[in-house]
Amino acid sequence: MFDRDRIPEKSTKRVVFLWSLVMGLLFTTAIQAQPADTLLLRGKQILEAGLAQGDMDQLLTARATFERVTADAARAALAHYYIAYTEYQLVNLLRSGSQEDGTDREGEILVRLQSAVEQLEISIERDETSADAHALLSSVYGQIIGARPLMGAVLGLKSGRAINRAKKLDPDNPRVVLIEAISNWNTPRMWGGSPDKAMEGFERAALLFTQEELADPLLPSWGHNETYAWTGIAYMDRGQLRKAREAFEKALEVDPDFGWVRYALLPSLEAQEAAESN
Amino acid sequence: MFASAHWFMFFTKASITTFLCGLCFLTVVQAQIPERAVLLGEVVDAGGLPMPFVNVQITGTTDGAATQRDGRFEFATQHRGRQVIQATMIGFEPAKRVLHLAPGDTVTVRLVLREALIALDEVEVTASAYSTGEAETATLQSLEVVTTPGAAADIFRAIKTFPGVSMVDEGAGLFVRGGDVSETVILLDQATLTHPYKFESPTGGVFGIIPPFMVRGTVFSSGGFPARYGNALSAVLSMDSQNMPQQQNYSFNLGLAAASLGVNVPVVPGKLGLRFTGNRSFTELMFRFNGQHDQFTISPRGYDGNLSLIYQYSPTGRLKFFNFTTDDRLGVHVDQPSFDGVYRGQTTSWLHNVQWIDIYKGWLVQTSASLNRYAAHQQMGNLDLEPGDDTYKLRTDVERASSERASIRFGAEAERTRSRFRGTVPFQEDILDPAADVFELDEVYSATRTGAYAEVEMKPTRRIAANTGVRTDYHSLASTVVVDPRISLRYALSKNTDVRLAWGLYHQFPAPFEYNTASGNPALGPQRAQHFIAGLSHERDLLMLRLEAYHKPYRNLVLRHPEFNHTNGGEGMARGIDVFAKYGAFLRTRFNGWMAYSFLESRRVQRRHLGREVVYERAPSPFDITHNLTIVAKFRLVGFLSSGLTFRHATGRPVTPVVGALAEGNGSYFLPIEGSVGSERLPDFRRLDASLSYFFRFGEGHDITFYFSVGNVFNQANVIDYEYSADYTERGERTTNYRRFLYFGATLNLNR
């Protein structure tokens, strides 16, 4: 505990003056210029708000914000990663159908997925050690295969290589574990998918998210809420509705604004519960 | 708790004044910093509508903003002087504007984003190009090639379903846009395949020698091809072999007429890979099963094998050692007016190729050194010939994208062919009676062709892409240098629709043996064709439509001559229209398929035999197939059970009737007296092929495919030629060797 009497008043004033000086400098600098880190943080905030509200406009704004950061050599790898992640989420939003129908939704999905691949390739070129980038690339390849099964023969291998690289770089990265689990969930059994492996992955990812300590707020931090959402989906599929509800509630504990769970998954669960009780 | 509260109070009181003072101080300091310029404006599309959420940025800095819903933006910047402001959005060409900023300026900018119509890295400027492989832009994906009914999993036969390739017979020969099969050059990893067909015949052969699973992708150009390809009058088929295997894979195939084994091993993952394939064909069982064995004295049989080593010595550098050998033989009973006997043929060929690819300071360099060796034995009546040749080739291609709007490519090649002929050939063409006069041959002919080219691919505006190039070739026997300028233009009418125009000169040198002093002519020069092409293309996700018209005049074609053996007196032309429509994607959509229609008019100066005399007429060429229609349809029935149909209809090829005969050798054989060249046609060709396949995945990535096909479903007795009695008084029809036949088998793939 701090004790006022134990701190010499003169030196305290000096400390406070310096602190004020620094804060004032930061404050005015922040108004005047928007360095890469500030832009990245702002982009992340806009992206998170957009995802919570399912608002494509905010996602597009976030994408534009990240694009500006690509001019900064020190943060370019992260900026490209976040552009790709935004594209990935835009695709999810386009697929969810919550947006008004465009003229060529399928075409836009493919363009955005291709853009995500390009951005991740640049990101990896600049920082080969990013497990997050390799894992997301694996997932994007998976989405392209979903849209173009014909590409499965080639992209399936690339996807496998990317997730293996991610696991090698950071086996305990919860987003890497989550992405592999989602892949296991979405891939048909005949193509090597496994719901059991997926469930194991969701549970491990949940544990890893609770242990994750982010040293840098600029680094990727998404996925904790999604992990519980996927866990709930897996339980729903098994008919374990009580456990599914627990998982969705945990997702909302982590992120009370999580629109996917609040407005899509929970109502779906409730409908299933009602059907069972009848 | 109490103490900390006091501390907080002290901090608050002490700091407020200091903070404000500090702030004032800093504001004063900031006042010394140059004033900022303010940029405001809007981003609109080509129609003037506002574009929201566009990134607007001063290039090279993080200064910028995203546009609002009304397309407007505003931001301040300390950067001054000459600056470039840029608006970017996915799917649009970046819009740029150069500004001169001064402190305190307020600059209003209006930027117009135009839809990206052509990206140079994805553009195929060349007209009349069709591709196969795994690339997103491929006309046919690899799976579509091998599952095309009637194509017998053969690349050449699958390519015959493209427009512009005429159905001259049921073989794999690529007769393209009124050209002879010899006018199509076949390449593999830059090496030339001088004998690309199995069971060779004057119309090509029955299959291509390269199995489809050895090939990663192909580009087939039926005309207007760029300067990088030389010594071809009509078309180019360029194939790339498989690269480094990514995982261990073992494949086994057993069918009614073939068995094969494939092994792909990443020996050192990412560094060293090995690929091996072995294939043995034995058609006797298939013909017996289908009740068609009698026609062969030796059933078509053969083997092929491939061993490749791929060494990735750096992230950009790769060496590929490709070795391939194939052998085939058959014996078939042939009725000739002069001789009724058995034709026996055997062919063996080898291809050894080392390809080296690397990137040096942005230049992509590809070099290949190859040896293609061929040996054959043909025997029938007085024909007993052992032809063979060795072709050595060295080729280098260098490529660089100098900017987003331009790329350059140049290269050179040297090809030396040594042909040898040993044995006897009929003195009079087609007189195969063992008692008839023969030439005895023991000849060796060598020729060297060297060539070089340069191409520039440009995108001068957002709607136009162009490939301009020139190549030059020198041939040691012709002692002639030829220069071929070529240009292709693509004009984008919209994102999905474009117009393509192409023009070029094309030269091809005669084969070395045609220069021999005994039966050839050492004074032969190069043959020439000119391509004029105009086309319209529309592609939208699942739909692809192409319409092309072409005109191709020929000059200096090699023509048999009674006095000089051969001359360059031949000329002719081909013109026509090709239509291609494709919908869907295999396995992705329940239905997918394509339709190719070609209209062709092909005329050439040809010989007409009038007994001992020969006269020349300009007449329909032997490959003048007026209408050529192919429809391929595939259906995904349930899960991975798929079926397919291929229907072909083609006008019968022109034939020259024999209207009389002249007795020779005391009446032992006859010389034909022909009617007008190409004045009759064979009956129209029709054929329907069907297939059924089931793909089943098991274990950790293993799969097995069962396939079943019916060739010539309606048992159509297509006429492939007319044959005459020895004195030419009676004419009969020779019908196809391929009546209705069944084929089945399975392919197992094990992956580790």
mmCIF file of C-alpha atoms in Angstrom, chain A residues 1-4 7 9 12-13 16-29 31-36 39 42 55-58 60-61 63-65 67-72 87 103-104 106-107 110-112 114-116 118 144 146-151 153-154 157 161 189-192 197, chain B residues 1 3-4 6-7 10-11 14-16 18-23 25-27 30 33 36 52-67 69 75-76 78 88-91 121 134-136 141 143-144 246-247 495 540-542 585-588 640 694-702:
data_model
loop_
_atom_site.group_PDB
_atom_site.id
_atom_site.type_symbol
_atom_site.label_atom_id
_atom_site.label_comp_id
_atom_site.label_asym_id
_atom_site.label_seq_id
_atom_site.Cartn_x
_atom_site.Cartn_y
_atom_site.Cartn_z
ATOM 1 C CA MET A 1 0.000 0.000 0.000
ATOM 2 C CA PHE A 2 1.162 3.496 -0.725
ATOM 3 C CA ASP A 3 1.948 5.772 2.194
ATOM 4 C CA ARG A 4 1.974 9.440 1.424
ATOM 5 C CA ILE A 7 7.248 9.638 -0.303
ATOM 6 C CA GLU A 9 7.011 15.574 -1.722
ATOM 7 C CA THR A 12 6.788 13.156 -6.103
ATOM 8 C CA LYS A 13 6.098 16.446 -7.817
ATOM 9 C CA VAL A 16 4.066 13.745 -11.551
ATOM 10 C CA PHE A 17 5.360 16.574 -13.714
ATOM 11 C CA LEU A 18 7.234 14.154 -15.950
ATOM 12 C CA TRP A 19 4.228 11.850 -16.107
ATOM 13 C CA SER A 20 2.030 14.768 -17.085
ATOM 14 C CA LEU A 21 4.544 15.847 -19.681
ATOM 15 C CA VAL A 22 4.636 12.413 -21.237
ATOM 16 C CA MET A 23 0.861 12.026 -21.156
ATOM 17 C CA GLY A 24 0.373 15.441 -22.657
ATOM 18 C CA LEU A 25 2.835 14.621 -25.389
ATOM 19 C CA LEU A 26 1.131 11.324 -26.124
ATOM 20 C CA PHE A 27 -2.271 12.960 -26.038
ATOM 21 C CA THR A 28 -1.404 15.694 -28.489
ATOM 22 C CA THR A 29 0.571 13.359 -30.692
ATOM 23 C CA ILE A 31 -4.632 13.801 -31.961
ATOM 24 C CA GLN A 32 -2.196 14.961 -34.543
ATOM 25 C CA ALA A 33 -0.944 11.731 -36.112
ATOM 26 C CA GLN A 34 -2.165 8.193 -36.238
ATOM 27 C CA PRO A 35 0.781 5.878 -35.962
ATOM 28 C CA ALA A 36 0.515 2.312 -37.046
ATOM 29 C CA LEU A 39 -4.495 2.447 -36.273
ATOM 30 C CA ARG A 42 -8.599 1.148 -33.757
ATOM 31 C CA ASP A 55 -22.405 -5.103 -39.393
ATOM 32 C CA MET A 56 -20.621 -5.449 -42.723
ATOM 33 C CA ASP A 57 -20.056 -1.696 -43.007
ATOM 34 C CA GLN A 58 -17.920 -1.715 -39.890
ATOM 35 C CA LEU A 60 -15.265 -2.862 -44.415
ATOM 36 C CA THR A 61 -14.175 0.200 -42.449
ATOM 37 C CA ARG A 63 -10.401 -3.450 -43.538
ATOM 38 C CA ALA A 64 -9.674 0.009 -44.906
ATOM 39 C CA THR A 65 -8.062 0.951 -41.608
ATOM 40 C CA GLU A 67 -4.892 -1.389 -45.242
ATOM 41 C CA ARG A 68 -3.391 1.935 -44.226
ATOM 42 C CA VAL A 69 -1.091 0.189 -41.775
ATOM 43 C CA THR A 70 0.472 -1.885 -44.559
ATOM 44 C CA ALA A 71 2.570 1.199 -45.363
ATOM 45 C CA ASP A 72 4.346 0.777 -42.028
ATOM 46 C CA GLU A 87 -11.967 -10.883 -45.295
ATOM 47 C CA THR A 103 -25.865 -9.372 -57.383
ATOM 48 C CA ASP A 104 -23.079 -11.912 -57.148
ATOM 49 C CA GLU A 106 -20.857 -16.306 -54.599
ATOM 50 C CA GLY A 107 -18.460 -14.340 -56.776
ATOM 51 C CA LEU A 110 -14.438 -16.206 -53.869
ATOM 52 C CA VAL A 111 -12.822 -12.837 -54.506
ATOM 53 C CA ARG A 112 -12.578 -12.188 -50.758
ATOM 54 C CA GLN A 114 -8.596 -15.199 -52.764
ATOM 55 C CA SER A 115 -7.755 -11.798 -51.316
ATOM 56 C CA ALA A 116 -7.363 -13.413 -47.879
ATOM 57 C CA GLU A 118 -2.883 -13.189 -50.962
ATOM 58 C CA ILE A 144 -12.157 -22.167 -50.831
ATOM 59 C CA GLY A 146 -15.983 -25.553 -49.591
ATOM 60 C CA ALA A 147 -16.817 -23.137 -52.401
ATOM 61 C CA ARG A 148 -14.873 -25.000 -55.076
ATOM 62 C CA PRO A 149 -14.649 -28.704 -54.179
ATOM 63 C CA LEU A 150 -12.748 -29.267 -57.392
ATOM 64 C CA MET A 151 -9.810 -27.429 -55.874
ATOM 65 C CA ALA A 153 -7.003 -32.046 -54.462
ATOM 66 C CA VAL A 154 -4.528 -29.175 -54.506
ATOM 67 C CA LEU A 157 -2.618 -30.499 -49.322
ATOM 68 C CA ARG A 161 0.758 -28.116 -44.734
ATOM 69 C CA ARG A 189 -15.722 -38.114 -42.601
ATOM 70 C CA MET A 190 -14.968 -39.511 -46.052
ATOM 71 C CA TRP A 191 -12.479 -36.672 -46.576
ATOM 72 C CA GLY A 192 -10.809 -37.255 -43.208
ATOM 73 C CA LYS A 197 -11.420 -34.998 -32.823
ATOM 74 C CA MET B 1 -6.634 1.768 1.991
ATOM 75 C CA ALA B 3 -3.189 5.846 2.789
ATOM 76 C CA SER B 4 -3.760 5.058 -0.822
ATOM 77 C CA HIS B 6 -4.643 10.154 0.370
ATOM 78 C CA TRP B 7 -2.055 9.419 -2.232
ATOM 79 C CA PHE B 10 -2.416 14.333 -3.459
ATOM 80 C CA PHE B 11 -1.771 13.091 -6.942
ATOM 81 C CA ALA B 14 -0.604 18.116 -7.577
ATOM 82 C CA SER B 15 -1.049 16.964 -11.054
ATOM 83 C CA ILE B 16 -3.906 19.032 -12.393
ATOM 84 C CA THR B 18 1.208 20.513 -13.720
ATOM 85 C CA PHE B 19 -0.691 18.576 -16.384
ATOM 86 C CA LEU B 20 -2.365 21.706 -17.661
ATOM 87 C CA CYS B 21 0.929 23.589 -17.585
ATOM 88 C CA GLY B 22 2.567 20.723 -19.435
ATOM 89 C CA LEU B 23 -0.225 20.707 -21.920
ATOM 90 C CA PHE B 25 3.818 24.006 -22.885
ATOM 91 C CA LEU B 26 3.331 21.245 -25.405
ATOM 92 C CA THR B 27 0.683 23.170 -27.251
ATOM 93 C CA GLN B 30 3.193 21.931 -31.185
ATOM 94 C CA ILE B 33 5.323 22.255 -35.807
ATOM 95 C CA ARG B 36 -1.026 20.375 -41.518
ATOM 96 C CA PRO B 52 -18.291 3.754 -49.191
ATOM 97 C CA PHE B 53 -15.559 2.114 -47.077
ATOM 98 C CA VAL B 54 -12.785 2.745 -49.549
ATOM 99 C CA ASN B 55 -9.295 3.154 -48.185
ATOM 100 C CA VAL B 56 -7.884 6.564 -49.107
ATOM 101 C CA GLN B 57 -4.247 7.030 -48.235
ATOM 102 C CA ILE B 58 -1.145 8.994 -49.030
ATOM 103 C CA THR B 59 1.098 6.314 -50.487
ATOM 104 C CA GLY B 60 4.021 5.278 -48.367
ATOM 105 C CA THR B 61 2.437 6.690 -45.203
ATOM 106 C CA THR B 62 -0.287 5.653 -42.808
ATOM 107 C CA ASP B 63 -2.087 8.975 -43.273
ATOM 108 C CA GLY B 64 -5.528 8.464 -44.686
ATOM 109 C CA ALA B 65 -9.118 7.579 -43.949
ATOM 110 C CA ALA B 66 -11.902 5.262 -44.964
ATOM 111 C CA THR B 67 -14.722 6.827 -46.917
ATOM 112 C CA ARG B 69 -21.368 5.872 -46.565
ATOM 113 C CA PHE B 75 -8.034 13.669 -43.074
ATOM 114 C CA ALA B 76 -5.066 15.806 -42.198
ATOM 115 C CA GLN B 78 1.920 16.700 -42.160
ATOM 116 C CA THR B 88 -8.015 1.252 -53.085
ATOM 117 C CA MET B 89 -10.764 -1.267 -52.875
ATOM 118 C CA ILE B 90 -10.847 -4.950 -53.658
ATOM 119 C CA GLY B 91 -12.058 -5.633 -57.184
ATOM 120 C CA ASP B 121 -0.945 -11.970 -63.789
ATOM 121 C CA GLU B 134 -5.639 -27.453 -61.329
ATOM 122 C CA ALA B 135 -5.370 -23.714 -61.889
ATOM 123 C CA GLU B 136 -8.545 -21.772 -61.233
ATOM 124 C CA GLN B 141 -9.676 -29.295 -64.484
ATOM 125 C CA LEU B 143 -10.360 -34.534 -63.107
ATOM 126 C CA GLU B 144 -12.520 -33.353 -65.986
ATOM 127 C CA GLN B 246 3.909 -33.366 -51.140
ATOM 128 C CA GLN B 247 3.122 -36.684 -49.535
ATOM 129 C CA LYS B 495 -15.383 -7.675 -66.287
ATOM 130 C CA ARG B 540 -18.735 -15.912 -65.380
ATOM 131 C CA ASP B 541 -18.055 -18.371 -62.601
ATOM 132 C CA LEU B 542 -19.776 -21.496 -63.895
ATOM 133 C CA ALA B 585 -17.705 -27.808 -62.548
ATOM 134 C CA PHE B 586 -17.100 -31.500 -62.077
ATOM 135 C CA LEU B 587 -18.365 -32.731 -58.663
ATOM 136 C CA ARG B 588 -19.172 -29.182 -57.625
ATOM 137 C CA PHE B 640 -19.678 -39.518 -55.522
ATOM 138 C CA TYR B 694 -17.837 -44.183 -58.197
ATOM 139 C CA PHE B 695 -15.345 -42.516 -55.948
ATOM 140 C CA PHE B 696 -15.004 -43.814 -52.395
ATOM 141 C CA ARG B 697 -12.795 -42.397 -49.680
ATOM 142 C CA PHE B 698 -11.627 -44.497 -46.783
ATOM 143 C CA GLY B 699 -9.176 -44.390 -43.882
ATOM 144 C CA GLU B 700 -6.808 -41.459 -43.578
ATOM 145 C CA GLY B 701 -7.064 -39.950 -47.050
ATOM 146 C CA HIS B 702 -7.120 -43.147 -49.139
#
